[in-house]
Amino acid sequence: MTERSVPDAERRRRRAAIAGHQGDEATARELIDDADPAVRSAALGALHRLDVVTGADLARSLADGEPAVRRRALELIAALGGDGPAAGVAIVPLLDDPDPTVVEVAAWASGERDPAEPGAVARLATLAVQADDALVREAAVAALGSLGDPAGLPAILAGTKDKATVRRRAVIALAPFDGPEVDAALDAAQTDRDWQVRQAAEDLTGH
């Protein structure tokens, strides 16, 4: 990238962002295929702000070669809750993205869909237990709690024995569930060495 092209790309990014505030769909659509990923992300966000983003826009951005664009598309799908233009856009494949930061956002977005996308709970449960990245495990556990599907409970319970950040999230994710296993996990969490885990358990149990 030449020195001259950097400010050019920044100007285009600003044009895309401004288009979203000025009702300028034409400019946003012009820039959604820009060579610079930051411009493409800004243009996608502008289309969403203008309430004209389509399922095709989202699907194309999910297939973008730049992780930042894929993350932006997932953020918008999460904001839409899986409704409107996001309704027919599959994000479960992004739970197998090669970039862990994309997988983390895909897990969060999966938890925001109502109802859950087919296959999401099973894949999230696997990620919650097996993902190498702790942030991915944490996001997957949180999503399973948000979805409240009983099939995700074993993975959440496993999360209560993970590292502290995951344990905290797992305890909170137990909120929609009940039963002896849940009670036992919450009892154990109240004596956890991490005070935030203990606090989360106390908040749920009321003691």
Coordinates of N, CA and C in Angstrom, one line a residue:
M1 N 0.9 -1.2 0.0 CA 0.0 0.0 0.0 C 0.9 1.2 0.0
T2 N 0.6 2.1 -0.9 CA 1.4 3.4 -1.0 C 1.0 4.4 0.1
E3 N 1.9 5.3 0.3 CA 1.6 6.3 1.3 C 0.3 7.1 0.9
R4 N 0.2 7.3 -0.4 CA -1.0 8.1 -0.9 C -2.3 7.3 -0.7
S5 N -2.3 6.0 -0.8 CA -3.5 5.2 -0.7 C -4.1 5.2 0.7
V6 N -3.3 5.4 1.7 CA -3.8 5.3 3.1 C -4.8 6.4 3.3
P7 N -4.5 7.7 3.1 CA -5.5 8.7 3.3 C -6.7 8.5 2.4
D8 N -6.5 8.0 1.2 CA -7.6 7.8 0.2 C -8.6 6.8 0.8
A9 N -8.0 5.7 1.4 CA -8.9 4.7 2.0 C -9.7 5.3 3.2
E10 N -9.0 6.1 4.0 CA -9.6 6.7 5.1 C -10.7 7.7 4.7
R11 N -10.5 8.4 3.6 CA -11.5 9.3 3.1 C -12.8 8.5 2.7
R12 N -12.5 7.4 2.0 CA -13.6 6.6 1.6 C -14.4 6.0 2.8
R13 N -13.6 5.6 3.8 CA -14.3 5.0 5.0 C -15.2 6.1 5.6
R14 N -14.7 7.3 5.7 CA -15.5 8.4 6.2 C -16.7 8.7 5.4
R15 N -16.5 8.6 4.1 CA -17.7 8.8 3.2 C -18.8 7.7 3.4
A16 N -18.3 6.5 3.6 CA -19.3 5.4 3.9 C -20.0 5.7 5.2
A17 N -19.2 6.1 6.3 CA -19.9 6.3 7.6 C -20.9 7.5 7.5
I18 N -20.5 8.5 6.8 CA -21.3 9.7 6.7 C -22.6 9.4 5.9
A19 N -22.4 8.5 4.9 CA -23.6 8.1 4.1 C -24.7 7.5 5.0
G20 N -24.3 6.8 6.0 CA -25.3 6.2 6.9 C -26.0 7.2 7.7
H21 N -25.5 8.4 7.9 CA -26.1 9.4 8.7 C -26.9 10.4 7.8
Q22 N -26.7 10.3 6.5 CA -27.3 11.3 5.6 C -28.3 10.7 4.6
G23 N -28.6 9.5 4.9 CA -29.6 8.8 4.0 C -29.1 8.6 2.6
D24 N -27.8 8.4 2.5 CA -27.2 8.2 1.1 C -26.9 6.8 0.8
E25 N -27.9 6.0 0.5 CA -27.8 4.6 0.2 C -26.9 4.4 -1.0
A26 N -27.0 5.2 -2.0 CA -26.2 5.0 -3.2 C -24.7 5.0 -2.9
T27 N -24.2 5.9 -2.1 CA -22.8 5.9 -1.7 C -22.4 4.7 -0.9
A28 N -23.2 4.3 0.0 CA -23.0 3.1 0.8 C -22.9 1.9 -0.1
R29 N -23.7 1.8 -1.0 CA -23.7 0.6 -1.9 C -22.5 0.7 -2.9
E30 N -22.1 1.9 -3.2 CA -20.9 2.0 -4.1 C -19.7 1.5 -3.3
L31 N -19.6 1.7 -2.0 CA -18.4 1.4 -1.3 C -18.4 0.1 -0.6
I32 N -19.5 -0.7 -0.7 CA -19.5 -2.0 0.0 C -18.6 -3.0 -0.6
D33 N -18.2 -2.7 -1.9 CA -17.2 -3.6 -2.6 C -15.9 -3.0 -2.7
D34 N -15.6 -2.0 -1.8 CA -14.3 -1.3 -1.9 C -13.1 -2.2 -1.6
A35 N -12.0 -1.9 -2.1 CA -10.8 -2.7 -1.9 C -10.3 -2.8 -0.5
D36 N -10.7 -1.7 0.3 CA -10.2 -1.7 1.7 C -11.3 -2.3 2.6
P37 N -10.9 -3.2 3.5 CA -11.9 -3.8 4.4 C -12.5 -2.9 5.4
A38 N -11.8 -1.9 5.8 CA -12.4 -0.9 6.7 C -13.5 -0.1 6.1
V39 N -13.3 0.1 4.8 CA -14.4 0.8 4.0 C -15.6 -0.1 3.8
R40 N -15.3 -1.4 3.5 CA -16.4 -2.3 3.3 C -17.2 -2.4 4.6
S41 N -16.5 -2.5 5.8 CA -17.2 -2.6 7.0 C -18.1 -1.4 7.3
A42 N -17.5 -0.2 7.0 CA -18.3 1.0 7.3 C -19.5 1.1 6.4
A43 N -19.3 0.7 5.1 CA -20.4 0.7 4.2 C -21.6 -0.2 4.6
L44 N -21.2 -1.4 5.1 CA -22.2 -2.3 5.6 C -22.9 -1.7 6.8
G45 N -22.2 -1.1 7.7 CA -22.8 -0.5 8.8 C -23.7 0.6 8.4
A46 N -23.4 1.4 7.4 CA -24.2 2.5 6.9 C -25.5 1.9 6.3
L47 N -25.5 0.8 5.6 CA -26.7 0.2 5.1 C -27.6 -0.2 6.2
H48 N -27.0 -0.7 7.3 CA -27.8 -1.1 8.4 C -28.4 0.1 9.1
R49 N -27.7 1.1 9.3 CA -28.2 2.3 9.9 C -29.3 2.9 9.1
L50 N -29.2 2.8 7.8 CA -30.3 3.3 6.9 C -31.5 2.4 6.8
D51 N -31.4 1.2 7.4 CA -32.4 0.2 7.4 C -32.7 -0.3 6.0
V52 N -31.6 -0.4 5.2 CA -31.8 -1.0 3.8 C -30.8 -2.2 3.6
V53 N -30.2 -2.6 4.6 CA -29.3 -3.8 4.4 C -30.1 -5.0 4.1
T54 N -29.6 -5.8 3.2 CA -30.3 -7.0 2.7 C -29.6 -8.3 3.2
G55 N -30.3 -9.4 3.1 CA -29.7 -10.6 3.4 C -28.5 -10.9 2.5
A56 N -28.6 -10.5 1.3 CA -27.5 -10.7 0.4 C -26.3 -9.9 0.8
D57 N -26.5 -8.7 1.3 CA -25.4 -7.9 1.8 C -24.7 -8.6 2.9
L58 N -25.5 -9.1 3.9 CA -25.0 -9.8 5.0 C -24.2 -11.0 4.6
A59 N -24.8 -11.8 3.8 CA -24.2 -13.1 3.4 C -22.9 -12.9 2.6
R60 N -22.9 -11.8 1.8 CA -21.6 -11.5 1.1 C -20.5 -11.1 2.1
S61 N -20.9 -10.3 3.1 CA -19.9 -9.9 4.0 C -19.4 -11.0 4.9
L62 N -20.3 -12.0 5.2 CA -19.9 -13.1 6.0 C -18.9 -14.0 5.2
A63 N -18.9 -13.9 3.9 CA -18.0 -14.6 3.1 C -16.7 -13.8 2.7
D64 N -16.6 -12.6 3.2 CA -15.5 -11.7 2.9 C -14.2 -12.4 3.4
G65 N -13.1 -12.1 2.6 CA -11.8 -12.6 3.0 C -11.1 -12.0 4.2
E66 N -11.7 -10.9 4.6 CA -11.1 -10.2 5.8 C -11.9 -10.4 7.1
P67 N -11.3 -11.0 8.1 CA -12.0 -11.3 9.3 C -12.8 -10.1 9.9
A68 N -12.2 -8.9 9.8 CA -12.9 -7.7 10.4 C -14.3 -7.5 9.7
V69 N -14.4 -7.8 8.4 CA -15.7 -7.6 7.7 C -16.6 -8.7 8.2
R70 N -16.1 -9.9 8.3 CA -17.0 -11.0 8.8 C -17.5 -10.7 10.2
R71 N -16.6 -10.2 11.0 CA -17.1 -9.8 12.4 C -18.2 -8.8 12.4
R72 N -18.0 -7.8 11.5 CA -19.0 -6.7 11.4 C -20.3 -7.2 11.0
A73 N -20.3 -8.1 10.0 CA -21.6 -8.7 9.6 C -22.3 -9.5 10.7
L74 N -21.5 -10.2 11.5 CA -22.0 -11.0 12.6 C -22.6 -10.0 13.7
E75 N -21.9 -8.9 13.9 CA -22.4 -8.0 14.9 C -23.8 -7.4 14.5
L76 N -23.9 -7.2 13.2 CA -25.2 -6.6 12.7 C -26.3 -7.7 12.8
I77 N -25.9 -8.9 12.5 CA -26.9 -10.0 12.6 C -27.4 -10.2 14.0
A78 N -26.4 -10.1 14.9 CA -26.8 -10.1 16.4 C -27.7 -9.0 16.7
A79 N -27.4 -7.8 16.2 CA -28.3 -6.6 16.5 C -29.7 -6.8 16.0
L80 N -29.8 -7.5 14.9 CA -31.1 -7.8 14.3 C -31.8 -9.0 14.9
G81 N -31.1 -9.7 15.8 CA -31.7 -10.8 16.5 C -32.1 -12.0 15.6
G82 N -31.5 -12.0 14.4 CA -31.9 -13.0 13.5 C -33.2 -12.7 12.7
D83 N -33.7 -11.5 12.9 CA -35.0 -11.1 12.2 C -34.7 -10.3 11.0
G84 N -35.7 -10.0 10.3 CA -35.6 -9.1 9.1 C -34.7 -9.7 8.1
P85 N -33.7 -8.8 7.6 CA -32.8 -9.3 6.5 C -31.9 -10.4 7.0
A86 N -31.7 -10.6 8.3 CA -30.9 -11.6 8.8 C -31.5 -13.0 8.9
A87 N -32.8 -13.0 8.7 CA -33.6 -14.2 9.0 C -33.1 -15.4 8.2
G88 N -32.8 -15.2 7.0 CA -32.4 -16.4 6.1 C -30.9 -16.5 6.0
V89 N -30.1 -15.8 6.8 CA -28.6 -15.8 6.7 C -28.0 -16.8 7.7
A90 N -27.4 -17.8 7.3 CA -26.8 -18.8 8.2 C -25.5 -18.3 8.8
I91 N -25.4 -18.4 10.1 CA -24.1 -18.1 10.7 C -23.4 -19.3 11.4
V92 N -24.1 -20.4 11.5 CA -23.5 -21.6 12.1 C -22.1 -21.9 11.4
P93 N -22.0 -21.8 10.1 CA -20.7 -22.1 9.4 C -19.6 -21.2 10.0
L94 N -19.9 -20.0 10.5 CA -18.9 -19.1 11.0 C -18.4 -19.6 12.3
L95 N -19.0 -20.6 13.0 CA -18.5 -21.2 14.2 C -17.3 -22.1 13.9
D96 N -17.1 -22.3 12.6 CA -15.9 -23.0 12.2 C -14.9 -22.2 11.5
D97 N -15.0 -20.9 11.6 CA -14.1 -19.9 10.9 C -12.7 -20.2 11.3
P98 N -11.7 -20.0 10.4 CA -10.3 -20.2 10.8 C -9.8 -19.1 11.7
D99 N -10.5 -18.0 11.8 CA -10.1 -16.9 12.7 C -10.8 -17.0 14.1
P100 N -10.2 -17.2 15.2 CA -10.9 -17.3 16.5 C -11.7 -16.1 16.9
T101 N -11.3 -14.9 16.4 CA -12.0 -13.7 16.8 C -13.4 -13.7 16.1
V102 N -13.4 -14.3 14.9 CA -14.7 -14.4 14.2 C -15.6 -15.5 14.8
V103 N -15.0 -16.6 15.3 CA -15.7 -17.6 16.0 C -16.3 -17.0 17.2
E104 N -15.6 -16.2 18.0 CA -16.1 -15.6 19.2 C -17.3 -14.8 18.9
V105 N -17.3 -14.0 17.9 CA -18.4 -13.1 17.6 C -19.6 -14.0 17.1
A106 N -19.2 -15.0 16.3 CA -20.3 -15.9 15.8 C -21.0 -16.6 16.9
A107 N -20.3 -17.0 17.9 CA -20.9 -17.6 19.1 C -21.8 -16.6 19.8
W108 N -21.4 -15.4 20.0 CA -22.2 -14.4 20.6 C -23.5 -14.2 19.8
A109 N -23.3 -14.0 18.5 CA -24.4 -13.7 17.6 C -25.4 -14.9 17.6
S110 N -24.9 -16.1 17.7 CA -25.8 -17.3 17.7 C -26.7 -17.3 18.9
G111 N -26.1 -16.8 20.0 CA -26.9 -16.7 21.3 C -28.0 -15.6 21.2
E112 N -27.9 -14.7 20.2 CA -28.9 -13.6 20.1 C -30.0 -14.0 19.2
R113 N -29.9 -15.1 18.5 CA -31.0 -15.5 17.6 C -32.1 -16.2 18.3
D114 N -33.3 -15.9 18.0 CA -34.5 -16.5 18.6 C -35.5 -16.9 17.5
P115 N -35.7 -18.1 17.2 CA -35.1 -19.3 17.9 C -33.7 -19.5 17.4
A116 N -33.0 -20.5 18.0 CA -31.6 -20.8 17.7 C -31.6 -21.4 16.2
E117 N -30.5 -21.0 15.5 CA -30.3 -21.6 14.2 C -30.1 -23.1 14.3
P118 N -30.7 -23.9 13.4 CA -30.4 -25.3 13.5 C -28.9 -25.6 13.5
G119 N -28.6 -26.5 14.4 CA -27.2 -26.9 14.5 C -26.3 -26.0 15.4
A120 N -26.9 -24.9 15.8 CA -26.1 -24.0 16.6 C -25.8 -24.5 18.0
V121 N -26.8 -25.1 18.7 CA -26.6 -25.6 20.1 C -25.5 -26.6 20.1
A122 N -25.6 -27.6 19.2 CA -24.6 -28.7 19.2 C -23.2 -28.2 18.9
R123 N -23.0 -27.2 18.0 CA -21.7 -26.7 17.7 C -21.2 -25.8 18.8
L124 N -22.1 -25.0 19.4 CA -21.7 -24.2 20.6 C -21.2 -25.1 21.7
A125 N -21.9 -26.2 21.9 CA -21.6 -27.1 23.0 C -20.2 -27.7 22.8
T126 N -19.9 -28.0 21.6 CA -18.5 -28.5 21.3 C -17.5 -27.5 21.6
L127 N -17.7 -26.3 21.1 CA -16.8 -25.2 21.3 C -16.6 -24.8 22.7
A128 N -17.7 -24.9 23.5 CA -17.6 -24.5 24.9 C -16.6 -25.4 25.7
V129 N -16.5 -26.7 25.2 CA -15.6 -27.6 25.9 C -14.3 -27.8 25.2
Q130 N -14.3 -27.7 23.9 CA -13.1 -28.1 23.1 C -12.3 -27.0 22.5
A131 N -12.8 -25.8 22.4 CA -12.1 -24.7 21.7 C -10.8 -24.4 22.5
D132 N -9.7 -24.2 21.7 CA -8.4 -23.8 22.3 C -8.4 -22.4 23.0
D133 N -9.2 -21.5 22.3 CA -9.2 -20.1 22.8 C -10.2 -20.0 23.9
A134 N -9.8 -19.5 25.1 CA -10.7 -19.3 26.2 C -11.8 -18.3 25.9
L135 N -11.5 -17.3 25.1 CA -12.6 -16.3 24.8 C -13.7 -17.0 23.9
V136 N -13.3 -17.9 23.1 CA -14.3 -18.7 22.3 C -15.2 -19.5 23.3
R137 N -14.5 -20.2 24.2 CA -15.2 -21.1 25.1 C -16.2 -20.2 26.0
E138 N -15.7 -19.1 26.4 CA -16.6 -18.2 27.2 C -17.8 -17.7 26.4
A139 N -17.5 -17.3 25.2 CA -18.6 -16.8 24.3 C -19.6 -17.9 24.0
A140 N -19.1 -19.1 23.8 CA -20.0 -20.3 23.5 C -20.9 -20.6 24.7
V141 N -20.2 -20.6 25.9 CA -21.0 -20.9 27.2 C -22.1 -19.8 27.3
A142 N -21.7 -18.6 27.1 CA -22.7 -17.5 27.3 C -23.9 -17.7 26.3
A143 N -23.6 -18.0 25.1 CA -24.6 -18.2 24.1 C -25.5 -19.4 24.4
L144 N -25.0 -20.4 25.0 CA -25.8 -21.6 25.4 C -26.7 -21.2 26.5
G145 N -26.3 -20.3 27.4 CA -27.1 -19.8 28.5 C -28.2 -18.9 27.9
S146 N -27.9 -18.1 27.0 CA -28.9 -17.2 26.4 C -30.0 -18.0 25.7
L147 N -29.5 -19.1 25.0 CA -30.5 -19.9 24.2 C -31.4 -20.8 25.2
G148 N -30.8 -21.2 26.3 CA -31.5 -22.0 27.3 C -32.0 -23.3 26.8
D149 N -31.3 -23.9 25.8 CA -31.7 -25.2 25.4 C -31.1 -26.3 26.3
P150 N -31.9 -27.2 26.8 CA -31.3 -28.3 27.7 C -30.2 -29.0 27.1
A151 N -30.1 -29.1 25.8 CA -29.0 -29.8 25.2 C -27.6 -29.2 25.4
G152 N -27.7 -27.9 25.8 CA -26.4 -27.1 26.1 C -26.0 -27.2 27.5
L153 N -26.8 -27.7 28.4 CA -26.5 -27.7 29.8 C -25.2 -28.5 30.2
P154 N -25.0 -29.7 29.6 CA -23.7 -30.4 30.0 C -22.5 -29.5 29.7
A155 N -22.5 -28.8 28.6 CA -21.3 -28.0 28.2 C -21.2 -26.8 29.2
I156 N -22.3 -26.2 29.6 CA -22.3 -25.1 30.6 C -21.7 -25.7 31.9
L157 N -22.2 -26.8 32.4 CA -21.7 -27.4 33.6 C -20.2 -27.7 33.5
A158 N -19.7 -28.1 32.4 CA -18.3 -28.3 32.2 C -17.6 -27.0 32.3
G159 N -18.2 -25.9 31.8 CA -17.6 -24.6 31.9 C -17.4 -24.1 33.3
T160 N -18.2 -24.6 34.3 CA -18.0 -24.2 35.7 C -16.7 -24.7 36.3
K161 N -16.0 -25.6 35.5 CA -14.7 -26.1 36.0 C -13.6 -25.7 35.1
D162 N -13.8 -24.7 34.3 CA -12.8 -24.1 33.3 C -12.0 -23.1 34.1
K163 N -11.3 -22.2 33.3 CA -10.6 -21.1 33.9 C -11.6 -20.1 34.4
A164 N -11.1 -19.2 35.3 CA -12.0 -18.3 36.0 C -12.9 -17.5 35.1
T165 N -12.5 -16.9 34.0 CA -13.3 -16.1 33.2 C -14.5 -17.0 32.6
V166 N -14.2 -18.2 32.3 CA -15.2 -19.1 31.7 C -16.1 -19.5 32.8
R167 N -15.6 -19.8 34.0 CA -16.4 -20.2 35.1 C -17.4 -19.2 35.5
R168 N -17.0 -17.9 35.5 CA -17.9 -16.8 35.8 C -19.1 -16.8 34.8
R169 N -18.8 -16.9 33.5 CA -19.8 -16.9 32.5 C -20.7 -18.1 32.6
A170 N -20.1 -19.3 32.9 CA -20.9 -20.5 33.0 C -21.9 -20.4 34.2
V171 N -21.5 -19.9 35.3 CA -22.4 -19.7 36.4 C -23.6 -18.9 36.0
I172 N -23.3 -17.8 35.4 CA -24.4 -16.9 34.9 C -25.3 -17.6 33.9
A173 N -24.7 -18.4 33.1 CA -25.4 -19.2 32.0 C -26.3 -20.2 32.6
L174 N -26.1 -20.6 33.9 CA -27.0 -21.6 34.5 C -28.4 -21.0 34.8
A175 N -28.5 -19.7 34.8 CA -29.8 -19.1 35.2 C -31.1 -19.7 34.6
P176 N -31.1 -20.1 33.3 CA -32.4 -20.6 32.8 C -32.7 -22.1 33.2
F177 N -31.7 -22.7 33.9 CA -31.8 -24.1 34.2 C -32.1 -24.4 35.6
D178 N -32.6 -25.6 35.9 CA -32.7 -26.1 37.3 C -32.5 -27.6 37.3
G179 N -32.5 -28.1 38.5 CA -32.2 -29.6 38.7 C -31.0 -29.8 39.6
P180 N -30.8 -31.0 40.0 CA -29.8 -31.3 41.0 C -28.4 -31.0 40.5
E181 N -28.1 -31.2 39.2 CA -26.8 -30.9 38.7 C -26.5 -29.4 38.8
V182 N -27.5 -28.7 38.5 CA -27.4 -27.2 38.5 C -27.2 -26.7 39.9
D183 N -28.0 -27.3 40.8 CA -27.8 -26.9 42.3 C -26.5 -27.2 42.8
A184 N -25.9 -28.4 42.4 CA -24.6 -28.8 42.8 C -23.5 -27.9 42.3
A185 N -23.7 -27.5 41.0 CA -22.7 -26.6 40.4 C -22.7 -25.2 41.1
L186 N -23.9 -24.7 41.4 CA -24.0 -23.4 42.1 C -23.5 -23.5 43.5
D187 N -23.7 -24.6 44.2 CA -23.2 -24.8 45.5 C -21.6 -24.7 45.5
A188 N -21.1 -25.4 44.5 CA -19.6 -25.5 44.4 C -19.1 -24.1 44.0
A189 N -19.8 -23.4 43.2 CA -19.4 -22.1 42.8 C -19.3 -21.1 43.9
Q190 N -20.1 -21.3 44.9 CA -20.1 -20.4 46.1 C -18.9 -20.5 47.0
T191 N -18.1 -21.5 46.7 CA -16.8 -21.7 47.4 C -15.6 -21.6 46.5
D192 N -15.9 -21.1 45.2 CA -14.8 -20.9 44.2 C -13.8 -20.0 44.7
R193 N -12.5 -20.2 44.3 CA -11.4 -19.3 44.7 C -11.5 -17.9 44.1
D194 N -12.3 -17.8 43.0 CA -12.5 -16.5 42.4 C -13.7 -15.8 42.9
W195 N -13.5 -14.6 43.5 CA -14.7 -13.9 44.1 C -15.8 -13.6 43.2
Q196 N -15.5 -13.3 41.9 CA -16.5 -13.0 41.0 C -17.4 -14.2 40.6
V197 N -16.8 -15.4 40.6 CA -17.5 -16.6 40.5 C -18.5 -16.8 41.7
R198 N -17.9 -16.6 42.9 CA -18.7 -16.7 44.1 C -19.9 -15.8 44.1
Q199 N -19.6 -14.5 43.7 CA -20.6 -13.5 43.6 C -21.8 -13.9 42.7
A200 N -21.4 -14.4 41.5 CA -22.4 -14.7 40.5 C -23.3 -15.8 41.0
A201 N -22.7 -16.8 41.7 CA -23.5 -17.9 42.3 C -24.4 -17.4 43.4
E202 N -23.9 -16.5 44.2 CA -24.7 -16.0 45.3 C -25.9 -15.1 44.7
D203 N -25.6 -14.4 43.6 CA -26.7 -13.6 43.0 C -27.8 -14.5 42.5
L204 N -27.4 -15.7 42.0 CA -28.4 -16.6 41.4 C -29.2 -17.4 42.5
T205 N -28.5 -17.7 43.5 CA -29.1 -18.5 44.6 C -29.8 -17.7 45.7
G206 N -29.4 -16.4 45.8 CA -29.9 -15.6 46.8 C -29.3 -15.7 48.2
H207 N -28.2 -16.5 48.2 CA -27.5 -16.6 49.5 C -26.0 -17.0 49.2

